[in-house]
mmCIF file of C-alpha atoms in Angstrom:
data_model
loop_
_atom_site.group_PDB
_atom_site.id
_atom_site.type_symbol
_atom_site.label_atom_id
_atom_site.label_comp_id
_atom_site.label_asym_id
_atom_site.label_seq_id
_atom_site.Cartn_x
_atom_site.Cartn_y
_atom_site.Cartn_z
ATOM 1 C CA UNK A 19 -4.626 6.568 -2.845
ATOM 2 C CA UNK A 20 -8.262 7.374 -2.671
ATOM 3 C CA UNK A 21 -10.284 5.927 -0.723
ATOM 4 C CA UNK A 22 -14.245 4.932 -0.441
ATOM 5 C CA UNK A 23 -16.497 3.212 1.948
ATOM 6 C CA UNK A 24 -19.855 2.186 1.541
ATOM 7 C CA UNK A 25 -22.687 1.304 3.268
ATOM 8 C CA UNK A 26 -24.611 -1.428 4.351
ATOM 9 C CA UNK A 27 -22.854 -4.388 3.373
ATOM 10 C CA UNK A 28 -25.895 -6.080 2.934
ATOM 11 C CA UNK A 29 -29.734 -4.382 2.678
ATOM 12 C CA UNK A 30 -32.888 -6.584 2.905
ATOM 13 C CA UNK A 31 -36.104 -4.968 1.946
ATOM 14 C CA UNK A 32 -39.187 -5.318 1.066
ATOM 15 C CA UNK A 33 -40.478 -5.877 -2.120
ATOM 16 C CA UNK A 34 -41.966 -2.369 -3.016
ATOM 17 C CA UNK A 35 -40.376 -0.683 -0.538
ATOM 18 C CA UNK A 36 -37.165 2.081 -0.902
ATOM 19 C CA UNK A 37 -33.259 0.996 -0.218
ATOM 20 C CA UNK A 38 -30.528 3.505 0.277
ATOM 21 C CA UNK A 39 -27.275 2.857 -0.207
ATOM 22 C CA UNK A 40 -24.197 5.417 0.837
ATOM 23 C CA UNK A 41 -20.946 5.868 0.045
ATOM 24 C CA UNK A 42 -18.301 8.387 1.286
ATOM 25 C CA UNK A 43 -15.170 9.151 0.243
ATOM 26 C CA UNK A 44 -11.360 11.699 1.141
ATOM 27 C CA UNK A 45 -10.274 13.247 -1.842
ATOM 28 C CA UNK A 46 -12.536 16.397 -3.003
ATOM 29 C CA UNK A 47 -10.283 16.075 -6.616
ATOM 30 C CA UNK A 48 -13.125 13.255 -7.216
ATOM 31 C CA UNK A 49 -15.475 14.545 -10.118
ATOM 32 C CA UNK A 50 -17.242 11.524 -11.562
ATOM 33 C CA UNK A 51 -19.809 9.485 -8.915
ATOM 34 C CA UNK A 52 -21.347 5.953 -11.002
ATOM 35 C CA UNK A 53 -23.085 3.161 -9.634
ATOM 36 C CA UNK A 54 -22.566 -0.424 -10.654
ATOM 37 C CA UNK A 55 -24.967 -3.374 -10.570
ATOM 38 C CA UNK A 56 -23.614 -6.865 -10.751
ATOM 39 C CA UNK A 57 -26.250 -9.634 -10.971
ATOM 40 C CA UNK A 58 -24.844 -13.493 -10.349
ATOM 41 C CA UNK A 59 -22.114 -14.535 -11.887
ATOM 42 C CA UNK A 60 -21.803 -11.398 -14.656
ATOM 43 C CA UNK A 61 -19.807 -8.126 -14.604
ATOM 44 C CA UNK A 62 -21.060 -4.686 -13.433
ATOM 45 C CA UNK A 63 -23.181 -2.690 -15.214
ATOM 46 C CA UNK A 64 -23.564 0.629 -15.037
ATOM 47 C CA UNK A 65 -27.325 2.067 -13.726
ATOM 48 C CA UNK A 66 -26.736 5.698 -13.027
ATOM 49 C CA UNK A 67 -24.089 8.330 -12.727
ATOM 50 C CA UNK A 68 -23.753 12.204 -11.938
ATOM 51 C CA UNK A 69 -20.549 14.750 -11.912
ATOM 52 C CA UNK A 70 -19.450 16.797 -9.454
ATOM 53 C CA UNK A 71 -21.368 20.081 -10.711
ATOM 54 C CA UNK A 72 -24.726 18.229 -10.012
ATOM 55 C CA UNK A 73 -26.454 17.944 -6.898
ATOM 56 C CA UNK A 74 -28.821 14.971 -7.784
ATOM 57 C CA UNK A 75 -29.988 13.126 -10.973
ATOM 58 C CA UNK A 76 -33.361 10.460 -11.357
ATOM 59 C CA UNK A 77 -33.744 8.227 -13.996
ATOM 60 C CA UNK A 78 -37.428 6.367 -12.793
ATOM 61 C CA UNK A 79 -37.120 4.119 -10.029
ATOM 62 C CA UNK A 80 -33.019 5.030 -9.753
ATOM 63 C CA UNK A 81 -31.625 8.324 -8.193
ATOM 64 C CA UNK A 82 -28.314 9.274 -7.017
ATOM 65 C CA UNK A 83 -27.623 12.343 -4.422
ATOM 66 C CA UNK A 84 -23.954 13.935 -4.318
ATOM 67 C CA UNK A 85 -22.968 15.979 -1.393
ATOM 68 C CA UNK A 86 -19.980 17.672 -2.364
ATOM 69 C CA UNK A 87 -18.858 19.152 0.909
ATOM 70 C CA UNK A 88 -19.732 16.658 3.220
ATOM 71 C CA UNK A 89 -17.922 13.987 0.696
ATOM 72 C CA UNK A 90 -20.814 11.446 -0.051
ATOM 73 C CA UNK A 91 -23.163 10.457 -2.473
ATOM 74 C CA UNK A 92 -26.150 7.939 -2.094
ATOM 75 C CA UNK A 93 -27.952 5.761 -4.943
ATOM 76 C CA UNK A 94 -31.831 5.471 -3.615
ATOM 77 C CA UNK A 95 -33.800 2.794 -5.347
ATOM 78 C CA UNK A 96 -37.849 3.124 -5.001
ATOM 79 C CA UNK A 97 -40.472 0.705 -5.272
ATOM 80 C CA UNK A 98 -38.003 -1.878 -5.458
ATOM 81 C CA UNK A 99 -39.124 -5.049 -7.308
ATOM 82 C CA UNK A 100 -37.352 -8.634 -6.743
ATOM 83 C CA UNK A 101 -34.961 -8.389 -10.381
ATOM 84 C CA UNK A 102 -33.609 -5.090 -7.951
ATOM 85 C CA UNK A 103 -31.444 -7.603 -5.871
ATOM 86 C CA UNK A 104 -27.956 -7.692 -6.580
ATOM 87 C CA UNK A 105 -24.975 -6.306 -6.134
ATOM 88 C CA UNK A 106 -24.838 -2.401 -6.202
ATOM 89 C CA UNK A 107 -20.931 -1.026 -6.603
ATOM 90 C CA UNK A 108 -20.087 2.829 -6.043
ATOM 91 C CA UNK A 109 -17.121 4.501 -7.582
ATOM 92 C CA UNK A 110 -15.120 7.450 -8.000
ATOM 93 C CA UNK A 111 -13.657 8.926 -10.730
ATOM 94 C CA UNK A 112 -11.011 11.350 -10.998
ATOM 95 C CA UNK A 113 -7.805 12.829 -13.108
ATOM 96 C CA UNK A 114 -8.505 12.194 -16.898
ATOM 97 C CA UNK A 115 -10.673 9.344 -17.224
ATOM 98 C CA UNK A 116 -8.380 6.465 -16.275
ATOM 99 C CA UNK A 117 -8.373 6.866 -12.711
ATOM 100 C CA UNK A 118 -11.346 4.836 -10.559
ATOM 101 C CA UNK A 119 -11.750 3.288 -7.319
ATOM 102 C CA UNK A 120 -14.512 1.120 -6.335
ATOM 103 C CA UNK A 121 -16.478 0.113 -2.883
ATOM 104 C CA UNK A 122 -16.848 -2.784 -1.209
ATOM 105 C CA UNK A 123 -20.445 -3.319 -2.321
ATOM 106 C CA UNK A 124 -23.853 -3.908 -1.144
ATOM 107 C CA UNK A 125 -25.877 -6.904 -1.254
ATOM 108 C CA UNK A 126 -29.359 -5.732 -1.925
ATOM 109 C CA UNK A 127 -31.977 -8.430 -1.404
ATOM 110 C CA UNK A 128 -35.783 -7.594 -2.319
ATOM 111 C CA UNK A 129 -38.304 -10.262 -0.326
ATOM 112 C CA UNK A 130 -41.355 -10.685 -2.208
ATOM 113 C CA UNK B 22 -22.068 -5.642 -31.261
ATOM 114 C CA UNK B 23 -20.973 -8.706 -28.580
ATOM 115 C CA UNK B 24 -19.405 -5.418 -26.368
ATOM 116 C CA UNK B 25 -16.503 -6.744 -24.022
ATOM 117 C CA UNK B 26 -15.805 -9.993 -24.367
ATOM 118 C CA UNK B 27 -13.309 -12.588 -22.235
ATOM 119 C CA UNK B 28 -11.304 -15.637 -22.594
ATOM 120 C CA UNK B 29 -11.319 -18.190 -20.890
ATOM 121 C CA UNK B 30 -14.686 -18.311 -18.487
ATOM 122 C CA UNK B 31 -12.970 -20.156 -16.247
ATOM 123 C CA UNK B 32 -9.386 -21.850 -16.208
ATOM 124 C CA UNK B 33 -7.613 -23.869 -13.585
ATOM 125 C CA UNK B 34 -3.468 -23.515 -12.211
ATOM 126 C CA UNK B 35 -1.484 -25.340 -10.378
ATOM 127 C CA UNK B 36 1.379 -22.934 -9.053
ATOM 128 C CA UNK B 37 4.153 -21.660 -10.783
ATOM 129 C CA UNK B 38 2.288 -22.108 -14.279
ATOM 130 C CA UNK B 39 1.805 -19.570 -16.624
ATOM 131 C CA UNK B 40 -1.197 -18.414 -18.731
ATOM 132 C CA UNK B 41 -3.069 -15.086 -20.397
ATOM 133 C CA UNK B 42 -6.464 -13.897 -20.172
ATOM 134 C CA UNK B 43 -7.871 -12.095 -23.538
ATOM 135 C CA UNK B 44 -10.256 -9.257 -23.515
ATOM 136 C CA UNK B 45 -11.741 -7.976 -26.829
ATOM 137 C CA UNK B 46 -14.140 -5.197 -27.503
ATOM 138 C CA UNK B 47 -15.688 -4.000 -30.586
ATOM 139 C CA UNK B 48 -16.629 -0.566 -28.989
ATOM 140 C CA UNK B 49 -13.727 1.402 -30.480
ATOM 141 C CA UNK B 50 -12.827 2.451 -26.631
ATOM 142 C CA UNK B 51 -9.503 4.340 -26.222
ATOM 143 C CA UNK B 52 -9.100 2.740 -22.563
ATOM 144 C CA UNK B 53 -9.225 -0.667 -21.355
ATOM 145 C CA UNK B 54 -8.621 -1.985 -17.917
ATOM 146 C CA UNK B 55 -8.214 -5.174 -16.277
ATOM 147 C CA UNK B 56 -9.710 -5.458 -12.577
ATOM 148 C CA UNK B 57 -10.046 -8.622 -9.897
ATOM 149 C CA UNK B 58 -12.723 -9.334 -7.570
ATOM 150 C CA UNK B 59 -12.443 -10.078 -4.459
ATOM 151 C CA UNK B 60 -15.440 -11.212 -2.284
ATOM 152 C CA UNK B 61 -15.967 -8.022 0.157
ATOM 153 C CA UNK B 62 -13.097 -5.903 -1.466
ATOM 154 C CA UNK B 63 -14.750 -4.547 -4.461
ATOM 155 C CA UNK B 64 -13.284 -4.311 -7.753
ATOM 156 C CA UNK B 65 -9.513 -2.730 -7.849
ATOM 157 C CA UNK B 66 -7.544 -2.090 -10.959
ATOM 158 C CA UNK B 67 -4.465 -4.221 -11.578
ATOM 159 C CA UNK B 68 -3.582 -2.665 -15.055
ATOM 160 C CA UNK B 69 -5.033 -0.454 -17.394
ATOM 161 C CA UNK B 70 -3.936 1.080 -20.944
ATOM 162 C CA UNK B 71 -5.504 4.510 -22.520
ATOM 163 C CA UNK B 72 -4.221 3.506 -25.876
ATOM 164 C CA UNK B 73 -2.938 1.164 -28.236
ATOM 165 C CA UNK B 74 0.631 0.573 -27.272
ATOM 166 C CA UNK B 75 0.494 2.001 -23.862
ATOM 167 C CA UNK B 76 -0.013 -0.106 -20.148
ATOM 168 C CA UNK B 77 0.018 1.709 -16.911
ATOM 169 C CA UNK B 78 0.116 0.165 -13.196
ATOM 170 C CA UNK B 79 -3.355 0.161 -11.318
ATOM 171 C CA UNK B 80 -3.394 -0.494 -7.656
ATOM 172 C CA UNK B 81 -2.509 -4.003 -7.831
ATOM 173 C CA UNK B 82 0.039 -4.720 -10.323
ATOM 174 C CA UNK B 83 2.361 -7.448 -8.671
ATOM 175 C CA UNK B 84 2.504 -10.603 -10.268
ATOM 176 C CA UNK B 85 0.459 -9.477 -13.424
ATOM 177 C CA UNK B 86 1.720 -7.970 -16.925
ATOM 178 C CA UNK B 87 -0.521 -6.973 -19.827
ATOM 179 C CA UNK B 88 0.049 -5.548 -23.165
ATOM 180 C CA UNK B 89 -2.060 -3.830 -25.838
ATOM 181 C CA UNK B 90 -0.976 -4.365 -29.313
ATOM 182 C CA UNK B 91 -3.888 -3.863 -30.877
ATOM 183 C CA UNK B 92 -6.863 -1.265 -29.812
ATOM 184 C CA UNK B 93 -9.354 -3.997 -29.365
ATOM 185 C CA UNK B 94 -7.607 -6.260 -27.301
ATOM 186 C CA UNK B 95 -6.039 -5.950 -24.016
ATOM 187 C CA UNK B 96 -3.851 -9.164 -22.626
ATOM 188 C CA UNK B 97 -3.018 -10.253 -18.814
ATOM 189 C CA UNK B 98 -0.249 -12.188 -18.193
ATOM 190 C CA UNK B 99 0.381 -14.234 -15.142
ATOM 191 C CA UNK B 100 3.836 -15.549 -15.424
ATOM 192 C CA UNK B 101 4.179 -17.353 -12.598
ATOM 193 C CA UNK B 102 0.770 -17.835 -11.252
ATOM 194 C CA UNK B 103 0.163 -17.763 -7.335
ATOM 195 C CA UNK B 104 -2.957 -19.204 -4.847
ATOM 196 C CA UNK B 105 -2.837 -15.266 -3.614
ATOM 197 C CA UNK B 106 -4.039 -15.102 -7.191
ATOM 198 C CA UNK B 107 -7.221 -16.945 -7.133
ATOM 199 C CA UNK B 108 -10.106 -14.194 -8.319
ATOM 200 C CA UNK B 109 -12.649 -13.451 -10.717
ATOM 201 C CA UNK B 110 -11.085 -11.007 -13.488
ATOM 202 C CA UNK B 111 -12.843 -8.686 -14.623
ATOM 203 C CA UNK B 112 -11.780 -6.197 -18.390
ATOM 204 C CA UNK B 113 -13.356 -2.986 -19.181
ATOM 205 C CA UNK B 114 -13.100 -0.298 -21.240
ATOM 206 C CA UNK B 115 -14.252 3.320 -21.838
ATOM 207 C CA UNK B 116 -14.025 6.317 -23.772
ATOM 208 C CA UNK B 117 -11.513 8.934 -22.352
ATOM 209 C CA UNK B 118 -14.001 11.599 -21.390
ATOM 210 C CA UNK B 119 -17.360 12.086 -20.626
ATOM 211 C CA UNK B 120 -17.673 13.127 -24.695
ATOM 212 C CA UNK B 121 -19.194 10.810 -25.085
ATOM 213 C CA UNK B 122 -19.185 9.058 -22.022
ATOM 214 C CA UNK B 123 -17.268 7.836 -18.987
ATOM 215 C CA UNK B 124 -19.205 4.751 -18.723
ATOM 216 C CA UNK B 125 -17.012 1.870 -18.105
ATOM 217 C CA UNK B 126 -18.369 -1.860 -20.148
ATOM 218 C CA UNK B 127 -17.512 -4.888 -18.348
ATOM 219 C CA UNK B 128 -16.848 -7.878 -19.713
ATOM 220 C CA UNK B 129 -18.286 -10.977 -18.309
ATOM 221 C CA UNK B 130 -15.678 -12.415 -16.043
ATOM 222 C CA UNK B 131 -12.706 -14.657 -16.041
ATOM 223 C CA UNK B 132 -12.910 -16.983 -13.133
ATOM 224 C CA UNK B 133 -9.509 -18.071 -11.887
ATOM 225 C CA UNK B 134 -8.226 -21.187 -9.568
ATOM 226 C CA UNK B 135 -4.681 -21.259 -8.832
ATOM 227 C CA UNK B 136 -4.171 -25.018 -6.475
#
């Protein structure tokens, strides 16, 4: 089955400062990229998504970058405040709507 | 609108016991799923249904079964529960295309011990 990886496993920043997180991924069938937050002890949530005929897509502080041909997409986070940390989830989507796989996650910590 | 909910929060097993988790949502979603969490291994898919009468095999379906009798509700089934099955459980569900939307709603979590 498909496949993704993401990384880092953990990201420590700075409060106000940018985090990038990157995922890659095999199968070029994939056509649906979301991102997933998942605070302490309560279930993801989605933050922002894009399909595969899009190249990039901001919603304020949140953006997400697909590169088709080279297989990976990245979610970059901006002036990142301290409610930012958590845990940020990519996945793929593909077939008719039932079909997803997940990462491994990234721990995002924002020092203040 | 409560969303997705679950039932229990948390429950306690000792092996070999039986018991089913109960996800409801009020969304009028055509597909529901039922994932575990693993710490470092993401979310994967154990079972999932994309309507009312129908279950399909996710990634992990071994030791699990689930049936959807009703649109709202989606049921996992652990028959003959196992420590290997000691997770948080997570149900979600969706709309079958992005008309609307492809967004999958989470529920808040089942949290499960097996001793």
């Amino acid at each position: 089955g498909e496949n993704v990886e993401q990384h880092p496993s953990t990201l420590s920043v700075q409060e106000g400062d940018s985090a990038v997180i990157k995922c890659t991924y095999s199968d070029s069938a994939s056509n649906y990229f979301p991102w997933y937050k998942q605070e302490l002890g309560k279930g993801p949530q989605l933050i922002i998504d894009i399909r595969s005929n899009v190249g990039e897509k901001k919603d304020q502080r949140i953006a997400v970058t697909l590169n088709k041909t080279a297989k990976h997409f990245s979610l970059h986070i901006t002036e990142t405040q301290p409610e930012d940390s958590a845990v940020y989830f990519c996945a793929l989507g593909y077939g008719y709507g039932q079909n997803f796989v997940f990462g491994p996650g990234t721990r995002l910590s924002v020092l203040p | 609108n409560a969303g997705v909910t679950q039932t229990p929060k948390f429950r306690v097993l000792k092996t070999g016991q039986s018991m089913t988790l109960l996800c409801a949502q009020d969304m009028n979603h055509e597909y529901m799923y039922w994932y575990r969490q693993d710490p470092g291994m993401g979310l994967r898919l154990i079972h999932y249904s994309v309507g009312e009468g129908t279950t399909a095999k996710g990634e992990v379906p071994d030791g699990y079964n689930v049936s959807r009798l009703k649109k709202q509700n989606f049921l996992l089934g652990l028959e003959s529960a196992a420590p290997s099955q000691t997770s948080v459980y997570f149900c979600a569900s969706s709309y079958p295309t992005d008309n609307p939307s492809r967004t999958q709603y989470f529920g808040p979590g089942t949290r499960l011990l097996v001793l």
